[in-house]
Coordinates of C-alpha atoms in Angstrom, one line a residue:
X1 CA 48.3 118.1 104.1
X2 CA 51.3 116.0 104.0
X3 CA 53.5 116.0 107.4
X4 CA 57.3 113.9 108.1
X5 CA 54.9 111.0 109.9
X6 CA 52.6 110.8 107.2
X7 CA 53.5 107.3 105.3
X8 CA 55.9 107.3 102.3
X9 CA 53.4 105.4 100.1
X10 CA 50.7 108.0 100.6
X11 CA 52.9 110.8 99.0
X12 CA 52.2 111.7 95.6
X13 CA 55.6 113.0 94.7
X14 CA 59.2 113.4 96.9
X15 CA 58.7 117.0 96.4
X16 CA 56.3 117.2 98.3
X17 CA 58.7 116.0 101.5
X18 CA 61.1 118.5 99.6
X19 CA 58.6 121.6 100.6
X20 CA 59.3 121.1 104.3
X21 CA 61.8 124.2 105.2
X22 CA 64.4 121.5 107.0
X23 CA 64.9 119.9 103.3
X24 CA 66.9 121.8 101.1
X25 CA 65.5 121.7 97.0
X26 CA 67.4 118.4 96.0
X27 CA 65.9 118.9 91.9
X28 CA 68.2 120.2 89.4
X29 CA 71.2 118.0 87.9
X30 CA 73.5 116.0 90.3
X31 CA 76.0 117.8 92.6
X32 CA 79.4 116.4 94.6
X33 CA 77.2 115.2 98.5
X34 CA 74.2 114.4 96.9
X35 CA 73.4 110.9 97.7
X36 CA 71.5 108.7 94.7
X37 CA 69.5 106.2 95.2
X38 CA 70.0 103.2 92.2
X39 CA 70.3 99.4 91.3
X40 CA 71.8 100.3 87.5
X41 CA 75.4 100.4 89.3
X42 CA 77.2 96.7 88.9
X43 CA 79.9 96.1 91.2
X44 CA 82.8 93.7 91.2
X45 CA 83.9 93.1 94.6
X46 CA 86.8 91.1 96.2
X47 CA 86.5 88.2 98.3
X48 CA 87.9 90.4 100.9
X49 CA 85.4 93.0 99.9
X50 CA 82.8 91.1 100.3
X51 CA 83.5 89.8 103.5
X52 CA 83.8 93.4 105.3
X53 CA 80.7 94.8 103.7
X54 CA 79.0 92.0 105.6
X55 CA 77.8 89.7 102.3
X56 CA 75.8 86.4 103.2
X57 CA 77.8 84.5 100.6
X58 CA 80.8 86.1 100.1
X59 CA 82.3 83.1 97.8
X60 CA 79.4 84.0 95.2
X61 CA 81.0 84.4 91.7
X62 CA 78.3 86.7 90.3
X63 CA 78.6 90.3 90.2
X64 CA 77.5 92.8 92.6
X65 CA 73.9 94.6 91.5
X66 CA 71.7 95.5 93.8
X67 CA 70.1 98.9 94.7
X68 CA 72.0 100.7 97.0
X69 CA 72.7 104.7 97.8
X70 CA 75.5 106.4 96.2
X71 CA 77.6 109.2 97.3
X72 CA 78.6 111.5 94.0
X73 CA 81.9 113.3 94.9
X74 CA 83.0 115.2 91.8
X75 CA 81.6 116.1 88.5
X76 CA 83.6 115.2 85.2
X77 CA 84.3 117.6 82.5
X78 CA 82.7 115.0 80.1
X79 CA 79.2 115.3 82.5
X80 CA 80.5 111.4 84.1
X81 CA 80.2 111.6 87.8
X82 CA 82.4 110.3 90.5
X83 CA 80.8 108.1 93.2
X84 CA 81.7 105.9 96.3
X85 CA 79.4 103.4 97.5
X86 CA 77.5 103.3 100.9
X87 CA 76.1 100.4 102.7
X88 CA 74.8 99.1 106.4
X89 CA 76.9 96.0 106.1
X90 CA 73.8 93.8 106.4
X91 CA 72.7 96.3 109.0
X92 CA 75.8 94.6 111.0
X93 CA 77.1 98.1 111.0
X94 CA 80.9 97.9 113.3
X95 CA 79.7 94.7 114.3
X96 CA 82.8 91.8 113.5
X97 CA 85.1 94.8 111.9
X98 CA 88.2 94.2 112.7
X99 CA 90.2 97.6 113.5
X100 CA 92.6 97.5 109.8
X101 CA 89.1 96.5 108.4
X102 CA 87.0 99.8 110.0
X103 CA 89.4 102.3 108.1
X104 CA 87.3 101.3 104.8
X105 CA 84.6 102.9 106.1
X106 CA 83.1 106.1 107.7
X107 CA 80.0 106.5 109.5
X108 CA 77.0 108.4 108.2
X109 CA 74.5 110.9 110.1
X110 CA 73.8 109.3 113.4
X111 CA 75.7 106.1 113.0
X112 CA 77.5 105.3 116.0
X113 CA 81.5 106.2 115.6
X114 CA 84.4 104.0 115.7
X115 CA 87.2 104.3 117.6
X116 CA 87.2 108.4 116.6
X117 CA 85.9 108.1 113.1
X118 CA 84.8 111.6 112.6
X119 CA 80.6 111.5 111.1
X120 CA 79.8 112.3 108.0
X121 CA 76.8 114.9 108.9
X122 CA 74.0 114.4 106.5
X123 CA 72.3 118.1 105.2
X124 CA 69.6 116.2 104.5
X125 CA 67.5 112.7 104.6
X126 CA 64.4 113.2 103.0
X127 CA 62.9 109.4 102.7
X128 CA 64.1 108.9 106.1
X129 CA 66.5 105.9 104.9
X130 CA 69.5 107.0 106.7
X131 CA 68.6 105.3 110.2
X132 CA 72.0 105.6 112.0
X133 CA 73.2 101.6 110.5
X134 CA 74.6 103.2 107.1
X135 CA 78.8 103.6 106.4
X136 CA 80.7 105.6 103.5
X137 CA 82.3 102.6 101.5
X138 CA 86.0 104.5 100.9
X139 CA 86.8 101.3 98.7
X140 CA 84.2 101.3 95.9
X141 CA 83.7 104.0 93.3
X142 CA 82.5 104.1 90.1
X143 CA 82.3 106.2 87.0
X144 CA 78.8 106.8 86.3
X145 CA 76.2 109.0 83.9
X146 CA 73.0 110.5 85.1
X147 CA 71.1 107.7 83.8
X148 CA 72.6 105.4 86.1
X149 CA 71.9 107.4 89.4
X150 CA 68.4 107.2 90.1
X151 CA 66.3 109.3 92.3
X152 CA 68.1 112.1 95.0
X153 CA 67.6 110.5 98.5
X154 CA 69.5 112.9 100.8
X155 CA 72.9 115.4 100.7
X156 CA 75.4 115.8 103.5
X157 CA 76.8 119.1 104.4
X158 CA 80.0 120.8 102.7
X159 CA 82.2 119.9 105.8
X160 CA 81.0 116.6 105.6
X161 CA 81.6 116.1 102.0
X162 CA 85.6 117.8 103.0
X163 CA 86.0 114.8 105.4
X164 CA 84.8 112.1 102.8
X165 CA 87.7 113.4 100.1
X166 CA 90.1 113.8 103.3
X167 CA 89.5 110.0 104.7
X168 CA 89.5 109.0 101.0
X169 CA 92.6 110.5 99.6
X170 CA 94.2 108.6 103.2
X171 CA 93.1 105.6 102.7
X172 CA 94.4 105.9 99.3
X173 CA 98.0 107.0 100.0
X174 CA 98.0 103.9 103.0
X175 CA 96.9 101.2 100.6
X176 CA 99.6 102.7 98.3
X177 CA 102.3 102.6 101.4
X178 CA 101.5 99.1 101.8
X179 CA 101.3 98.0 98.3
X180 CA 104.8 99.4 98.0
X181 CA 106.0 97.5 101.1
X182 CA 104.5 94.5 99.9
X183 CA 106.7 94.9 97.0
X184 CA 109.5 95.9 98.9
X185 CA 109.4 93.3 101.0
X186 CA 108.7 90.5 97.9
X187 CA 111.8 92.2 96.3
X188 CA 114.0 91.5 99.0
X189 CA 112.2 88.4 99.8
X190 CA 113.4 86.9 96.0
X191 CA 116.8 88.9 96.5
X192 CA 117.3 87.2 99.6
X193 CA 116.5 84.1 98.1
X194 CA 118.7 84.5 94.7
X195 CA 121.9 85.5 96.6
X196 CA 120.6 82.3 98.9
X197 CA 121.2 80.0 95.7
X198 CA 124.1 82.3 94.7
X199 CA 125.9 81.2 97.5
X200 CA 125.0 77.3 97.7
X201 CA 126.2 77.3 94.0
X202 CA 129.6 78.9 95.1
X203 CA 130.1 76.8 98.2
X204 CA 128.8 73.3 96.4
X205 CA 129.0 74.0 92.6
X206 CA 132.6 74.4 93.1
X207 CA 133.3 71.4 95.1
X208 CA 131.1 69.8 92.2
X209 CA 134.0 71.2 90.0
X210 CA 136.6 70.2 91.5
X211 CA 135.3 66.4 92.6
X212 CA 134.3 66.3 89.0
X213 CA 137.7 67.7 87.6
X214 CA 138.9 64.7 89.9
X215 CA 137.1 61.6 88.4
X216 CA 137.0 63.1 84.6
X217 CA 139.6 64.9 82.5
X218 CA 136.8 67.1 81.0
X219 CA 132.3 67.9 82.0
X220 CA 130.2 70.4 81.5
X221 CA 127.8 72.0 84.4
X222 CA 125.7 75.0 84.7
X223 CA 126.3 77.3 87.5
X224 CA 126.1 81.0 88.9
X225 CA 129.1 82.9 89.1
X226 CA 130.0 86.0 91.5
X227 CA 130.1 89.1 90.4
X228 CA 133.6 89.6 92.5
X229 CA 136.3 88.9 90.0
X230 CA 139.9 88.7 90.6
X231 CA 143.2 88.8 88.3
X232 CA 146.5 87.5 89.8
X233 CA 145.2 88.5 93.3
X234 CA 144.3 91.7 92.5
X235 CA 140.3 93.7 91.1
X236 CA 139.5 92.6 87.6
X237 CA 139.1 95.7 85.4
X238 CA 135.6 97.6 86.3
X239 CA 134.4 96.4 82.8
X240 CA 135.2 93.3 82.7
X241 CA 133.5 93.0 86.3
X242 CA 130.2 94.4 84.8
X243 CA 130.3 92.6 81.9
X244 CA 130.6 89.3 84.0
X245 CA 128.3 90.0 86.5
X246 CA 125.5 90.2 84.2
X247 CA 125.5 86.6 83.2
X248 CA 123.1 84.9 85.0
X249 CA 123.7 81.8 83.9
X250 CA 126.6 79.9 82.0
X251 CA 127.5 76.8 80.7
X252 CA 131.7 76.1 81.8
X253 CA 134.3 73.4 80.9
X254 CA 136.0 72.4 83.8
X255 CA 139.5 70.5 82.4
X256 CA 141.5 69.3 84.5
X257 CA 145.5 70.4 83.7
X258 CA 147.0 69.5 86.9
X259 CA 148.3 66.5 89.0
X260 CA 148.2 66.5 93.0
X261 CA 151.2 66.3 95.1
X262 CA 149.9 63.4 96.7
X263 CA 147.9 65.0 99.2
X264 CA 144.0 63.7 99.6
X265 CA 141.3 65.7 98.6
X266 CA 137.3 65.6 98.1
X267 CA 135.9 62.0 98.6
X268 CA 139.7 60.7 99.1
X269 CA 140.6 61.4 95.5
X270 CA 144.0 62.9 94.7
X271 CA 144.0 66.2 94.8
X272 CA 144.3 68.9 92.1
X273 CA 146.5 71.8 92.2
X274 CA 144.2 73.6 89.8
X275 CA 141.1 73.7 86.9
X276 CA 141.0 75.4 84.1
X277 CA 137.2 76.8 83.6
X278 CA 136.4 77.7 80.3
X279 CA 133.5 80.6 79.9
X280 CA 131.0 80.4 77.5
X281 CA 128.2 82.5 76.9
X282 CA 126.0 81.9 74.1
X283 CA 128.1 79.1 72.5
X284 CA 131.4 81.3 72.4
X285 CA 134.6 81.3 74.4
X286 CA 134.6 84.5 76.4
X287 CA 137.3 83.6 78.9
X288 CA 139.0 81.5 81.4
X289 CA 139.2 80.9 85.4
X290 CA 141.4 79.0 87.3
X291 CA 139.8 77.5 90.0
X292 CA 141.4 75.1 92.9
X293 CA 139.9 73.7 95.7
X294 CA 141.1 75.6 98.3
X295 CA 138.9 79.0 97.2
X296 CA 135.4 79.3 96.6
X297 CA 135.2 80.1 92.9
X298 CA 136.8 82.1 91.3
X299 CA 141.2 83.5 91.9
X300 CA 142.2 84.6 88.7
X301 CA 141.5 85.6 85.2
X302 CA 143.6 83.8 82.4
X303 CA 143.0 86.1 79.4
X304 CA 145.1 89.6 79.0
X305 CA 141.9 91.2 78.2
X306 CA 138.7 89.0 79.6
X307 CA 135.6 89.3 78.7
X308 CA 136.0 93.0 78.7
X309 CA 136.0 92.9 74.9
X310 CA 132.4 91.5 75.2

């Protein structure tokens, strides 16, 4: 006779813990809260991973394979089977889990809450193995076959198995929130940064320009222009504006075409009523600016119909 105390290597088969009326029949194919006990799973874990599961040498380069329970959650339509990882963080359990850290995981059976992490009540725990140290692992799944899952070690209830897809499709839609406002903030981050340049090119390429324009009748230089356009003091046409504000980058001909009245500007040259910028893009003439030194950039548009044929 074979009782719960009686030692695991004196039973001749795990259905014989199975006859005990507190066990439910755990045979038959795999179901979504069984838990599987199996070392044919390889992981690849993250540094970061690896640090909150509690790994002893979380810079190790080799993958992840080691026996370890497994949670199934759904069953495939092509007979694959979803399932998330469980572990007792080197029986560390909370212990050094930072609070952002402790959402990747959800306590097991009897093991101790966090900071009101609802427990994952177990149906069933037939080995015994689940001693109140193991966690859900909401960050590792896998797509497995019934080859790959081992023996049936235990099976938490249906309400338990609700909270695991809950916490698990939340901790999904946060990671996604932050990816996104990670990206967000890199966009605006790089945004901020080209309109940064944008600006130094405007308030120094065009004093390069002009001190240029000053020394030499004619050089070339590459700058950014504005998008902001004007004609004779007045909006550009809403093409020609569009058209002009998607060159990134162009090479201009600064000539000079004018004489000072006498009056000293940049570095104490003489200084020049106006430039004449030509526009190329690609090697052709698309237009002209007149630029002085008194304005940033750009004041007016030579060409009847600029760029706006472009």
């Amino acid at each position: 006779m074979y009782t719960e105390n009686t030692p695991i290597y004196l039973v001749r088969s795990y259905k014989d813990l199975v006859d005990q009326p507190e066990h439910p029949d755990l045979t038959g194919p795999p179901t979504p809260g069984r838990i599987y006990f199996t070392g044919k799973i390889t992981t690849v874990l993250s540094l970061e991973q690896k640090i909150r599961t509690g790994s002893s040498n979380p810079y190790s380069r080799r993958k992840n394979q080691k026996s370890r329970p497994w949670l199934v959650l759904e069953v495939k339509n092509d007979g694959s089977f979803l399932v998330i990882s469980l572990t007792t963080r080197n029986n560390l359990v909370w212990k050094g889990l930072k609070e952002k850290d402790a959402r990747s995981f959800l306590p097991l059976g009897t093991t101790p809450g966090y900071e009101g992490r609802n427990n994952v009540e177990l149906l069933s725990n037939v080995y015994g193995i689940f001693k109140g140290t193991s966690l859900i692992f909401l960050e590792v799944e896998k797509t497995v076959y019934r080859d790959s899952l081992g023996h049936c070690i235990g099976e938490i209830t249906a309400d338990g198995l609700d909270l695991v897809l809950r916490e698990r499709a939340m901790y999904r839609l946060q990671i996604a929130m932050e990816e996104e406002a990670k990206r967000e903030r890199a966009f605006a981050e790089r945004e901020e940064h080209r309109l940064r340049r944008r600006r130094d090119c405007i308030s120094h390429g065009s004093s390069e320009i002009m001190d240029r324009a000053f020394y030499s009748g004619e050089t070339s230089i590459r700058c950014t222009l504005e998008a902001r356009i004007f004609r004779r003091g007045h909006r550009m046409h809403t093409a020609a504006q569009k058209v002009l504000s998607h060159i990134a980058e162009i090479i201009i001909t600064v000539k000079r075409i004018g004489e000072g009245g006498g009056k000293k500007g940049l570095n104490g040259a003489s200084e020049v009523s106006e430039a004449k910028v030509d526009i190329l893009r690609s090697g052709r003439l698309v237009g002209h600016i007149y630029v002085n030194n008194y304005v940033s950039l750009v004041i007016g548009i030579h060409h009847k119909n600029p760029i706006s044929q472009q």
